[in-house]
Structure formats: C-alpha cells, structure tokens
Coordinates of C-alpha atoms and ligand atoms in Angstrom, one line a residue:
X194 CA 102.6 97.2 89.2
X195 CA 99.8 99.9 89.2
X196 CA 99.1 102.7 87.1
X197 CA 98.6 106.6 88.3
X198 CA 95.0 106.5 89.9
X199 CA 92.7 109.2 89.7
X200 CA 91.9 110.4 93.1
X201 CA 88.5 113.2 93.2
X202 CA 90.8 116.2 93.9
X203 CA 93.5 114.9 90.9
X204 CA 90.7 114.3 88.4
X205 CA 89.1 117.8 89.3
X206 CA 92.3 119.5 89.3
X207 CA 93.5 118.0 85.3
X208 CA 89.9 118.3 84.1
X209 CA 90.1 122.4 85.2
X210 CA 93.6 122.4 83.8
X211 CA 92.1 121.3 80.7
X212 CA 89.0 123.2 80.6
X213 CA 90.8 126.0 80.7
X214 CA 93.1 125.6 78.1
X215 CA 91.2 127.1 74.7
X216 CA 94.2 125.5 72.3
X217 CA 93.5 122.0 74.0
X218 CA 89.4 122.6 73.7
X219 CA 89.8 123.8 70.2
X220 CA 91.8 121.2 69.3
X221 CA 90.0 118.3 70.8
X222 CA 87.1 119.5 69.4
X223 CA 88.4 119.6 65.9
X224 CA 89.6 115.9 66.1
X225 CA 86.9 114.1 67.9
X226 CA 84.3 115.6 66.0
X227 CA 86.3 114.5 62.6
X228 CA 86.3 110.9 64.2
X229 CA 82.5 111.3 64.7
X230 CA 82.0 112.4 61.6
X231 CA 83.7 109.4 59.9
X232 CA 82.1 107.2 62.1
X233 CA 78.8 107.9 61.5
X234 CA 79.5 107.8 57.4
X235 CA 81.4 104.6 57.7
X236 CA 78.5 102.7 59.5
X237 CA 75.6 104.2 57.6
X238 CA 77.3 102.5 54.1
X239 CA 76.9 99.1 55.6
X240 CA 74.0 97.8 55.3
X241 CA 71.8 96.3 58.2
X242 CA 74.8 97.6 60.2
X243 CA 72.4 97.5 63.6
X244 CA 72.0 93.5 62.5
X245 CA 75.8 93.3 62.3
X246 CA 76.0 95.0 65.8
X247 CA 73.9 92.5 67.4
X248 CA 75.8 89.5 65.9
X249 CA 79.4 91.1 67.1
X250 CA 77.8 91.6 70.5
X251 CA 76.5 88.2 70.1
X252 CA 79.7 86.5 68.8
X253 CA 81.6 88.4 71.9
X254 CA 79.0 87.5 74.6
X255 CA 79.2 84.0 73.7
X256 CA 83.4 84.0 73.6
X257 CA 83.7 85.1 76.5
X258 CA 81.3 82.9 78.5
X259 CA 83.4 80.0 77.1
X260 CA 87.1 82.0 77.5
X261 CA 88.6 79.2 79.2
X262 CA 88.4 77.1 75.8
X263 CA 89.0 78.9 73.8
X264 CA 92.2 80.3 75.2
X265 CA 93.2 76.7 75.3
X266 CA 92.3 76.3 71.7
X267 CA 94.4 79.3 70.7
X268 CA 97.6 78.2 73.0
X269 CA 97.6 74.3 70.9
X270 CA 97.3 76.1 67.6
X271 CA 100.0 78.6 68.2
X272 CA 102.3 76.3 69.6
X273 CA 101.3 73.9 66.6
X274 CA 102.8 76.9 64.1
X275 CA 105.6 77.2 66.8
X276 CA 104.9 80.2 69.0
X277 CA 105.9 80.2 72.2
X278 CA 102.4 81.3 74.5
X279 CA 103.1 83.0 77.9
X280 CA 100.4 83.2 81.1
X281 CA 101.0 86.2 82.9
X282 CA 98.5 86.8 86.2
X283 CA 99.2 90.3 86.5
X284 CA 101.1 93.3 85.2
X285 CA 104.4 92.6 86.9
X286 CA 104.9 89.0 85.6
X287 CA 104.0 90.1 82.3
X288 CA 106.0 92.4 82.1
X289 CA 109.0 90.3 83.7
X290 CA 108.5 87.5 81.2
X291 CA 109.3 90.1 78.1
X292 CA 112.6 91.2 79.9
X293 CA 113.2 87.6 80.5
X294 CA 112.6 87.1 76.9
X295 CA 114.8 90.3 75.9
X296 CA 117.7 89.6 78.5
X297 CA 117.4 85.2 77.2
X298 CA 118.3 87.1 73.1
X299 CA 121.1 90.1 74.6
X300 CA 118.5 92.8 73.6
X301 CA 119.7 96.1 74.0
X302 CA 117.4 97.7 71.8
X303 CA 113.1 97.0 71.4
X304 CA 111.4 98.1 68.7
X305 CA 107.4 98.5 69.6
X306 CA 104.6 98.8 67.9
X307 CA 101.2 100.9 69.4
X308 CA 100.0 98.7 72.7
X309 CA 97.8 99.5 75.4
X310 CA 98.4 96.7 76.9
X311 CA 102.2 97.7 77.0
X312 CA 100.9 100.6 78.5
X313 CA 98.9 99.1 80.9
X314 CA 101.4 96.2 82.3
X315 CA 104.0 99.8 82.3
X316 CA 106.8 97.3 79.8
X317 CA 108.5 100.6 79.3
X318 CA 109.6 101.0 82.9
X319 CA 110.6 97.4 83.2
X320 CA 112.3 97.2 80.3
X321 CA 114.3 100.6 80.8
X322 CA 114.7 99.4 84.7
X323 CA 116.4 96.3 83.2
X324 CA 118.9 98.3 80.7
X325 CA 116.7 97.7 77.5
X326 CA 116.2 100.7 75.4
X327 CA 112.4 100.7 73.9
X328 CA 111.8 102.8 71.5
X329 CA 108.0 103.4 70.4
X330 CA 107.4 103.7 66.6
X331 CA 104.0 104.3 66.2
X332 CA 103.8 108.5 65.4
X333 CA 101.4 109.2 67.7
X334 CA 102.8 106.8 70.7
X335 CA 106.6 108.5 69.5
X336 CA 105.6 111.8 70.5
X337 CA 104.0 111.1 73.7
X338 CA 106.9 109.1 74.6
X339 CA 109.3 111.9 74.2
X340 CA 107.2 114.4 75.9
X341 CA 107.5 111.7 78.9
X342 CA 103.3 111.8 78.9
X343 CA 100.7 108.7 79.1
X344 CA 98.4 108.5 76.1
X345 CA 95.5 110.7 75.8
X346 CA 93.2 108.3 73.8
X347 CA 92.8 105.1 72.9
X348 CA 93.8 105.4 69.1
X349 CA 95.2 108.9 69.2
X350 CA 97.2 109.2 71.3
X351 CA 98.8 112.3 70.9
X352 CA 95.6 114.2 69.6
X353 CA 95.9 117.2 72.5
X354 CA 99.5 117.7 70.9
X355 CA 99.9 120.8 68.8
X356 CA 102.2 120.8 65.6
X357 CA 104.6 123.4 67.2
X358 CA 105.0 121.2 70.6
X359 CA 105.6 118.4 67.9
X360 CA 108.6 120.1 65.8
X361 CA 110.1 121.0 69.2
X362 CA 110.3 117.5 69.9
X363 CA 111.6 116.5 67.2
X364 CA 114.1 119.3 67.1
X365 CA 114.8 117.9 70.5
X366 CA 115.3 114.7 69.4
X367 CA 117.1 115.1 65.9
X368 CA 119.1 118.1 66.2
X369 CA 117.9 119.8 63.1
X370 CA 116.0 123.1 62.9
X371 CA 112.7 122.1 61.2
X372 CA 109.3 124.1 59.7
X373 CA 106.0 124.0 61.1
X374 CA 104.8 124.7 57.0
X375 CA 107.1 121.9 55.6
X376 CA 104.7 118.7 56.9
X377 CA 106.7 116.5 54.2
X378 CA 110.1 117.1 55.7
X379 CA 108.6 116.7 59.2
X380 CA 107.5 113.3 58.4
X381 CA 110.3 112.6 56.5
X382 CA 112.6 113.4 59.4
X383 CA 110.7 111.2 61.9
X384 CA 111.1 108.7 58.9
X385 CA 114.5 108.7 58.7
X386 CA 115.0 108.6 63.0
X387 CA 112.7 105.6 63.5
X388 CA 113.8 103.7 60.5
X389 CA 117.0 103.6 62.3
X390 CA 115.3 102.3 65.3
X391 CA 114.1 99.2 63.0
X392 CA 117.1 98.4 61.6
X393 CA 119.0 98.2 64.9
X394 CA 116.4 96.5 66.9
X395 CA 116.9 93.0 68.6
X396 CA 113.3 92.8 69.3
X397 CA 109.9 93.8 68.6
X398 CA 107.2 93.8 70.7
X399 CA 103.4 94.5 69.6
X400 CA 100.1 94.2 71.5
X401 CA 97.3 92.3 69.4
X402 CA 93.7 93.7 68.1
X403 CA 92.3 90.1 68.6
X404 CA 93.7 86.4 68.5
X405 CA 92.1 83.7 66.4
X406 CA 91.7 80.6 68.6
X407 CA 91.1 78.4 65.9
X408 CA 94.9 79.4 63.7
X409 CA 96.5 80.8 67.2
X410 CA 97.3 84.1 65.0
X411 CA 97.7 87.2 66.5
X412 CA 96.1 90.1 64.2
X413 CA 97.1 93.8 64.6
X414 CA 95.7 97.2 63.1
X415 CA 97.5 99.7 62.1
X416 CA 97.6 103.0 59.8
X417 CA 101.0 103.9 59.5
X418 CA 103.1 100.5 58.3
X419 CA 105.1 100.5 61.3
X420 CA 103.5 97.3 63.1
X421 CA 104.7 95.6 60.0
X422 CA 108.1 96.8 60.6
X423 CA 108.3 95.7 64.3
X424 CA 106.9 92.6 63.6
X425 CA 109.2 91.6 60.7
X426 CA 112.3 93.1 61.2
X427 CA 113.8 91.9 64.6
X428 CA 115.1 88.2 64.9
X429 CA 112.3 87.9 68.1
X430 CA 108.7 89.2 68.4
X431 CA 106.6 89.1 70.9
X432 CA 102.6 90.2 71.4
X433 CA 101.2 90.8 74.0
X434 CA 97.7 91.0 75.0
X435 CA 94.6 90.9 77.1
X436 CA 93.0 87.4 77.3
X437 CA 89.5 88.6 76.2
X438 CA 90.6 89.7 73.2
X439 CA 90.1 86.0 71.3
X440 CA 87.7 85.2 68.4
X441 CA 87.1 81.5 68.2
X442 CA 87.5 81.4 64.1
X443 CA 88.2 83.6 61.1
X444 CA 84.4 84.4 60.4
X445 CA 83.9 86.2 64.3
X446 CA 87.1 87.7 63.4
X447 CA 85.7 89.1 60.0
X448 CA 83.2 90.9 62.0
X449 CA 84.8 91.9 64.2
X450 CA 87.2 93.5 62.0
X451 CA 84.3 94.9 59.8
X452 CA 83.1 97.2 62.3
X453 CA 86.6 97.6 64.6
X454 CA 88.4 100.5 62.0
X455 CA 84.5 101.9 61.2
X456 CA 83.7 102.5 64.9
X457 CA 87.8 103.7 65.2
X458 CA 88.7 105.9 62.2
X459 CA 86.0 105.9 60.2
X460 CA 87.6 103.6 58.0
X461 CA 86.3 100.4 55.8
X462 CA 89.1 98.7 57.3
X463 CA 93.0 99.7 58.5
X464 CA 95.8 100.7 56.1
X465 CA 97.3 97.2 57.5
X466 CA 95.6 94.2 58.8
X467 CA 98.5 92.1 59.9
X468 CA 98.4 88.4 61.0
X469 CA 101.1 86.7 62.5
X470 CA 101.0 82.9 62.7
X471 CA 104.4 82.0 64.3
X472 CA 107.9 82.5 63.3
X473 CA 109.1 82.8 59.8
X474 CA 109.2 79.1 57.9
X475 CA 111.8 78.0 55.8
X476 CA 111.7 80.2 52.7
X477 CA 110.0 83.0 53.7
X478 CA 111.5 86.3 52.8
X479 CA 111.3 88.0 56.2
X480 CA 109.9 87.1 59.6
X481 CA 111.3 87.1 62.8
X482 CA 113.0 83.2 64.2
X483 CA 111.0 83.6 67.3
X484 CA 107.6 84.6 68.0
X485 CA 106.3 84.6 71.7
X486 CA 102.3 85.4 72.9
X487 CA 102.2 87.3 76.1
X488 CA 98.2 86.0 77.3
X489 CA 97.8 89.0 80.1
X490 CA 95.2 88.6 82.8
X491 CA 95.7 91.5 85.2
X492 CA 92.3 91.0 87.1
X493 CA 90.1 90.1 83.9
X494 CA 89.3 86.5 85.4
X495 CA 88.1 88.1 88.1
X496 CA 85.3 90.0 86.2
X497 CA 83.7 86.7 84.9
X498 CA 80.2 85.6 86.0
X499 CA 79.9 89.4 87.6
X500 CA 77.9 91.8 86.8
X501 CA 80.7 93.6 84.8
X502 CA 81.9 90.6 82.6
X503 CA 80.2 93.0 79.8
X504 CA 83.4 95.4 79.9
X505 CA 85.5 92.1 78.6
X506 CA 83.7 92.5 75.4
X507 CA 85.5 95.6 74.7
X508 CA 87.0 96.0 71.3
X509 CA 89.2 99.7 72.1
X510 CA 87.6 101.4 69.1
X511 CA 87.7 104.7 71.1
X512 CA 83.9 105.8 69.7
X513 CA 83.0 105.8 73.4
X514 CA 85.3 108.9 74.0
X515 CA 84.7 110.6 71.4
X516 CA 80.9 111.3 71.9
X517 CA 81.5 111.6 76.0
X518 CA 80.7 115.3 77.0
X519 CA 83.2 114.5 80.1
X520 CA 85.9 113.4 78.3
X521 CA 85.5 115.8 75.7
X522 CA 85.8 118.7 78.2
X523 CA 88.4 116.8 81.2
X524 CA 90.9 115.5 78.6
X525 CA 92.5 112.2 78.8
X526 CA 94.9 113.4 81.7
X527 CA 92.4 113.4 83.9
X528 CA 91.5 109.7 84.1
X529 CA 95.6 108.9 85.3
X530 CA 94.8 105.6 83.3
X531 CA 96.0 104.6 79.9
X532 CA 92.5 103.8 79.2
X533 CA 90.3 106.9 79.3
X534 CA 87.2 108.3 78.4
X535 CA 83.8 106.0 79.4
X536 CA 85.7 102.9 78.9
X537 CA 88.6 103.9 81.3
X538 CA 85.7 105.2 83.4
X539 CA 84.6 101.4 84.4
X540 CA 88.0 99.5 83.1
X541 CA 90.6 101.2 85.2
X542 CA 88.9 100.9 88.9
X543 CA 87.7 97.3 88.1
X544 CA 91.2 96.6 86.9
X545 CA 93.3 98.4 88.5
X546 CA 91.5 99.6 92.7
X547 CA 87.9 101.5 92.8
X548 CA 90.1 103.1 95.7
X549 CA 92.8 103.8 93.5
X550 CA 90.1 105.4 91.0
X551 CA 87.2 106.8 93.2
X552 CA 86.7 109.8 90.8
X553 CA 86.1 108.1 87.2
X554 CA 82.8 106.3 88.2
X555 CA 81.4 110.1 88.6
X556 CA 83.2 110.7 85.4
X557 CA 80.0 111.1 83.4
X558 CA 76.7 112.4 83.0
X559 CA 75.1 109.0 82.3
X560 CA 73.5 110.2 78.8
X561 CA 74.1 107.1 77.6
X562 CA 76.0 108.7 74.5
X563 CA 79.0 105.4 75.0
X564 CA 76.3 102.8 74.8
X565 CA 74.6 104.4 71.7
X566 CA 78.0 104.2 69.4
X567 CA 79.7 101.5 71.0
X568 CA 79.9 98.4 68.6
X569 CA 79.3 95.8 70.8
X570 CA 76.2 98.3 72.6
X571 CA 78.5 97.4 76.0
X572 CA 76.0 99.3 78.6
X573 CA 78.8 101.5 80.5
X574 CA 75.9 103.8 82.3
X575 CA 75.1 100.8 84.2
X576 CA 78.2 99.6 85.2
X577 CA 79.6 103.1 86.2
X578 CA 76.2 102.9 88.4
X579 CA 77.2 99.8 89.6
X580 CA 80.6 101.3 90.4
X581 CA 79.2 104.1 92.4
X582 CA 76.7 102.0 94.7
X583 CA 79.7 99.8 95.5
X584 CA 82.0 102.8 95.8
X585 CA 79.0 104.0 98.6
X586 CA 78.7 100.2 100.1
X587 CA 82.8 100.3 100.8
X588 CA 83.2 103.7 102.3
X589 CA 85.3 104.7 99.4
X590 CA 82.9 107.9 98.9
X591 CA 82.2 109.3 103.2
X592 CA 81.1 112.3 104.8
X593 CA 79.0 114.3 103.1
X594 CA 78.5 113.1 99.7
X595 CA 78.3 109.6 101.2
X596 CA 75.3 110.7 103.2
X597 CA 73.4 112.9 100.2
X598 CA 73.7 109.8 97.9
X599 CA 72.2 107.9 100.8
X600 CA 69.3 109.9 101.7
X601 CA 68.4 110.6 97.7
X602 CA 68.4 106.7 97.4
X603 CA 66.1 106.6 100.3
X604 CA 64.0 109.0 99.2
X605 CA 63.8 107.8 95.4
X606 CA 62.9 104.6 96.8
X607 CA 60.0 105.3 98.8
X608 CA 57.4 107.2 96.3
X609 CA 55.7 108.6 98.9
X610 CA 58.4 110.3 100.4
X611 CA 59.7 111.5 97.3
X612 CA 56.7 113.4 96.4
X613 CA 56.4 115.0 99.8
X614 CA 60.1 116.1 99.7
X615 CA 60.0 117.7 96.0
X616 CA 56.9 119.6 97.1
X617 CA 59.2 120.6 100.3
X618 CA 61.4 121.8 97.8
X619 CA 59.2 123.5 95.7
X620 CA 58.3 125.6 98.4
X621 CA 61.6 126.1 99.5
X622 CA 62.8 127.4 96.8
X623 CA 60.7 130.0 96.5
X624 CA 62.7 132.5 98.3
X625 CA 65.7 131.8 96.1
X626 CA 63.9 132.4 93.1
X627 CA 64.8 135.6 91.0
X628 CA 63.7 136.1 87.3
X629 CA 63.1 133.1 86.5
X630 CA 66.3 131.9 88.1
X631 CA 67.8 129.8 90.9
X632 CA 70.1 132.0 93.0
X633 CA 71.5 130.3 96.0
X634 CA 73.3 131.8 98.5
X635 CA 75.7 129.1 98.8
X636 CA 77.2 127.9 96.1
X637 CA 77.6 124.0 95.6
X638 CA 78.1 123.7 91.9
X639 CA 81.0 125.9 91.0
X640 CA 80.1 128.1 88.0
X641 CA 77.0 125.9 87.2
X642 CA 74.2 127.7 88.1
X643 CA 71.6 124.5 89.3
X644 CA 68.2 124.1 87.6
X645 CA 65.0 124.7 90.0
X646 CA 61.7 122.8 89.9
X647 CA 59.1 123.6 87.7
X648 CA 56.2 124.9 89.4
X649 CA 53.9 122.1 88.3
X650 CA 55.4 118.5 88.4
X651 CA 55.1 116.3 85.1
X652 CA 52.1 113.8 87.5
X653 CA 50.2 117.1 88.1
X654 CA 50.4 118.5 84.5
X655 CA 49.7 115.0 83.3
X656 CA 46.7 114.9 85.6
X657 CA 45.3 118.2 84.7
X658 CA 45.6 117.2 81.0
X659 CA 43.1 114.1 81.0
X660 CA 40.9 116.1 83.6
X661 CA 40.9 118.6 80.8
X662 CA 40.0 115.8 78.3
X663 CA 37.1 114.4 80.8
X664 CA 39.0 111.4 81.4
X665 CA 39.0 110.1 85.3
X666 CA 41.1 107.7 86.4
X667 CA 38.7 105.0 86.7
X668 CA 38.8 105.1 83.3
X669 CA 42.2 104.7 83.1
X670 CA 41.7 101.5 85.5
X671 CA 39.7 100.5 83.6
X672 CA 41.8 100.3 80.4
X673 CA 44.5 98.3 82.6
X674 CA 46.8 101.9 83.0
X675 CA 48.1 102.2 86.6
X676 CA 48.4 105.9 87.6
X677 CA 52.0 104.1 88.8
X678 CA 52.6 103.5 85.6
X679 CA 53.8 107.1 85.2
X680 CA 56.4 106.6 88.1
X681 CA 60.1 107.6 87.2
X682 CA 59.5 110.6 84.6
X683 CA 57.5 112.5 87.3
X684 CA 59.5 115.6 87.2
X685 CA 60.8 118.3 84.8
X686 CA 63.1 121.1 85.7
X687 CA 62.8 124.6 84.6
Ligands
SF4_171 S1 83.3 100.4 75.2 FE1 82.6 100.1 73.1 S2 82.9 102.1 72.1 FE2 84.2 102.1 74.0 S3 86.2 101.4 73.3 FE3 85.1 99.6 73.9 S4 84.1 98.8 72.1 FE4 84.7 100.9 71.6

C-alpha cells in the first residue's frame, strides 16, 4: 500500500499554493512560532538538558543496534500479561491483520486514537474498504478527517485549519448552526458527537509513543483524554506501531518521555501518559478483554547497518518542522506524506520509493536548523545529502539538473579547478552587474534574485590581511598551518 508521493512538479505546485495563501502563512506562523517558543522555555528549565540529549541519543543508538532483542523481549512480556503481538512486513499486512482482528469481534464501528502509523499503513481505507466505520477522535485528527485531508504535522495536525473552516465542519457534521465567538459550545458540541463514537465503539485502535521491552507495555501521549477513552472503552484494543519505537526498561523510557512533550508542546510532560499492559484483569474497573500489538516494519529493517539507521531513532516530536524555513513556507501538503517537514524529508523516500519522493530530498536549505533542536541531534542535513547523491547515482534526478549537480561536484572536488572556474565567473559576471546587483537575462530562480560573487574571494582577503600584518606564509609553515587549511570557506557572496 503506498502513500501519495511527492513528485518535483507536485511539491512545487502545493508549496506555491501555499506560499500564496497569506491566511495559511499567517497562521502557520503564529503556531509554529508558539511551539518554538515553548520549546525553547521547556528545555532551558532542565538542567544539563544538552547532557540529557546526549544520554537519549545514546540510550536510542544503543536500542536500536540491538532491535532484534529487544523486540523479542517486549513480544515474551506482552504475551506474559496476555497481549496478543502481531508482525506485520509491510503496510498492507498490517493493516489486513487489524480488519482481521475487527471482522474475528463483528466490528462495525472503531474508535481511534491520534496515529501516524495508522496514517502511514492507510488503516482508514482498509478498514472502510472492509465495511468498518473508523471514526478518529483525537480533535485535531477529527477535523482533518472530515475535510477528507492527510495531516499537516506531526502533532498538529490540523494547525493550517482556520476556526471558520472548523465550525463549517462541524455544522456539516452535526446539523446545528454554531458561533465562531462561543469556543465553549464548539468544543462542547464536538464533545457530545464523539462521546457517542466511544460509547458505540466495538474497537479501539491507537498507535504507541514507545514500547517498554522489559513490561511489553505500550505507552501513548496525549493532551486531550481521548486515548484514554479509546483504549478503555471498547471490549478489544489494538496498538499499532513502528518497531523502532522500543525502550529496553522503564529508566530509557523516563528519558525519553522527559524530553518527548518538551521538544513537542513545550510541555513538562503530556496531559496523559498512558500505559497499557494487556487486557483488563479480574477486578479492574474498566479495560478492554483483548489487547493486540500491531509491531509494523514497512521497510525499517531495511535501514539497519546503513548509513541512515540514524532516522530509526526518531521520537515524532515535530521540533524539526517547526524551525524548517521550507516547511514553514511549502506547508505540510507539499511533502504528499503523512510525515512532513525535515523528518518526512528523509523518512518518506527511504520508506516509502526515493522515486516515489524525488522532490523532498531538495526540500531544504541544509541550515541545519532540524539537527540543532532535534532531541536525539538525528543529523537529517546529511542524510537528505545522502538522498540526493543516490537520487543522482540512480537517474532519478536526469537532464539538466542531473548534469549541473555533476559538473559542480567535479569541480568542488578538484581545488584547482574550482578556483579557476569562480575566477571565470567573477569575470563573467561582470557584464550582468548593475548597482550593486545581479541582473541576469535569463531567469533560473523564479522571483529570487541570485547572489553574485564578491569581488575579492575570502583566500585573497585572508591573504592580503596577514600580508598587511607582515606575516608570510613560511611563517605560517612554520607554525604547522597549511594554507589548505583554509579550503571549504573560500568564498563569500555579495
Ligand atoms: S527528527 Fe528529531 S526533531 Fe524531528 S521529529 Fe524526529 S525526533 Fe523530533
């Protein structure tokens, strides 16, 4: 089962459509700075927090070298507490083992709880294909589901939604005429509707945070109470998740939980931190009869012992997207994944086809800005590099821009050549140059007008500078500095 894709021509044509819309910019503005914001204050009240970073990325590094085990480990434990655990190899037997599981108990109706795995395995197609009604009851996942849209981020995934396009859908959906200034009687409607969804559901089906080998619980996050609901309510749950998303024990689950909501929301931790530990025992109050683990591998194995077996260290905070000047600008739309932003930018070709998503490896201006916030410092630049010189190595990317990235690798490769062509340059450009500015007669960057070359390159200031200072470059020799040494920041644009 595959997911949309994001061809060059489809990403450029959602990213303009979302450029251009000033309500979308002005909102996404608003909301992703607020998560910034939060971020930033939640981190800087724990203390050594960049210690605690480097244990997480430690604790998640070492897990997922030894996967293998500790998958086992979580499958004897959660069998132990009587959980039925599930293998799936790829989206469609995932998938096919919840309908199984659905059409096994008669369920008509499926309660679920915010997933992006469910997203990504598409459960609400199969399930619907199947005659199985699910009905998603996290708010923000609600109102993207009755617009008929995929998410826009990771843990908002309704943030480009207005509160007008909301009360239309509800209106839609409830029949009542409701006020854009009454916010109580909004929520209370959408209340009232998806209470009713609880109460007459067979089955509830979650994804899970993370998965404690050593219990075999499944934990899950949430804000808004309703993963609670889905998980207690119907007679049968079932979770379903990635397979790198297991800690071996409660104490690399602490951390990781410590800085999952702060990197997220902004928030110590979530409203609720839920753990389920199989079915309901003898004298519990609530709890479903059944509980079933969904372990989803979808092409993770695959990623092991390459150079991108970083990405599996992923927590889905979302921080990534929220400080990407790409995805801040294209809109989630764009990357026709349900994972978006820098994540979705390496996740969703290595996943999913680097054919199927050629664009989203060029979906970003490598400043680094993901690695910077991203808990577990996973070094996306690098692997959406990666992505690119493969995307060049299979012919994905031809014709011209497969020949322009090969010549400038040629060139950046050779020194001597490099500095011969950017003095080419310099004097070419000459002719073009008007006030001060770059004016091409062809344009090849839109509306972007390109930088030109300073007149003087970084080596030659740098030169002129110690020449100035009476040092010689024997002297520099002499002090063990090779004039090499000053290789790679050579040039500076005016
Ligand atoms: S890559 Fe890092 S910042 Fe982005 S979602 Fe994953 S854990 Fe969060």
């Amino acid at each position: 089962m595959s997911t949309p894709g994001s061809s060059f021509s489809q990403f450029r044509h959602s990213a303009t459509i979302a450029i251009e819309d000033v309500r979308l910019q002005g909102a996404l503005d608003r909301a992703l700075s607020h998560f910034r914001e939060a971020r930033g204050n939640a981190l800087s009240a724990v203390p050594d927090v960049e210690a605690l970073r480097d244990h997480l990325k430690a604790i998640r590094q070492t897990t997922i070298a030894n996967l293998a085990e500790h998958l086992e480990t979580f499958e004897r434990s959660a069998q132990a507490n009587g959980a039925h655990v599930h293998w799936a190899r790829t989206a469609a037997e995932a998938s096919q083992i919840v309908v199984d599981i659905a059409r096994a108990h008669n369920v008509k109706l499926v309660a679920k709880s915010k997933s992006m795995m469910t997203d990504e395995i598409r459960l609400n197609q199969a399930l619907e294909a199947a005659g199985i009604t699910p009905v998603e009851t996290d708010l923000g996942e609600w109102i993207i589901q009755l617009s008929q849209e995929p998410p826009y981020h990771i843990i908002a995934p309704a943030v480009h939604k207005t509160k007008g396009q909301v009360i239309e859908l509800f209106e839609h959906e409830s029949g009542e005429s409701l006020s854009a200034a009454d916010i109580p009687a909004l929520t209370a409607v959408a209340r009232r509707m998806l209470r009713a969804k609880f109460l007459a559901a067979d089955m509830g089906v979650s994804g899970g945070n993370l998965a404690v080998a050593e219990t075999g619980s499944v934990v899950l996050v949430t804000n808004e109470g309703n993963g609670r609901m889905v998980t207690t309510l119907p007679r049968v749950h079932v979770a379903v998740m990635g397979i790198e998303k297991i800690a071996p024990t409660w104490d690399e689950a602490a951390v990781w939980l410590s800085l999952l909501a702060r990197s997220a929301t902004g928030q110590p931790l979530s409203i609720y931190t839920t753990a389920i530990t199989g079915p309901a025992r003898p004298g519990d109050v609530d709890g479903p009869q059944e509980v079933h683990v969904v372990l989803v591998d979808n092409g993770r194995s695959r990623l092991l012992n390459t150079p991108y077996e970083e990405v599996l260290q992923c927590l889905r905070c979302g921080a990534c997207l929220n400080v990407c000047p790409v995805y801040r600008e294209a809109g989630g739309h764009a990357y026709g994944s349900p994972y978006t932003g820098p994540i979705g930018a390496v996740v969703s070709p290595l996943l999913f086809g680097l054919e199927q998503y050629e664009a989203l490896p060029h979906a970003s201006s490598l400043c680094g800005a993901c690695k910077d916030v991203c808990p577990v410092r996973i070094d996306l630049p690098r692997m959406l590099l990666a992505l690119r010189q493969e995307e060049v190595a299979q012919g994905i990317i031809a014709g011209p821009e497969a020949l322009a990235e090969r010549a400038v690798a040629a060139l950046m490769g050779n020194a001597g050549l490099w500095q011969l062509a950017l003095g080419a340059a310099r004097l070419g450009q000459r002719p073009f140059l008007h006030d001060g500015q770059l004016q091409l007669p062809v344009s090849f960057t839109g509306e972007r007008r390109p930088p030109h070359l300073a007149a003087k390159s970084f080596r030659q200031l740098w030169a002129e500078g110690l020449e100035a200072e009476g040092l010689a470059a024997e002297s520099l020799a002499a002090e063990g500095l090779d004039s090499q040494d000053c290789r790679g920041d050579d040039e500076r644009t005016g």
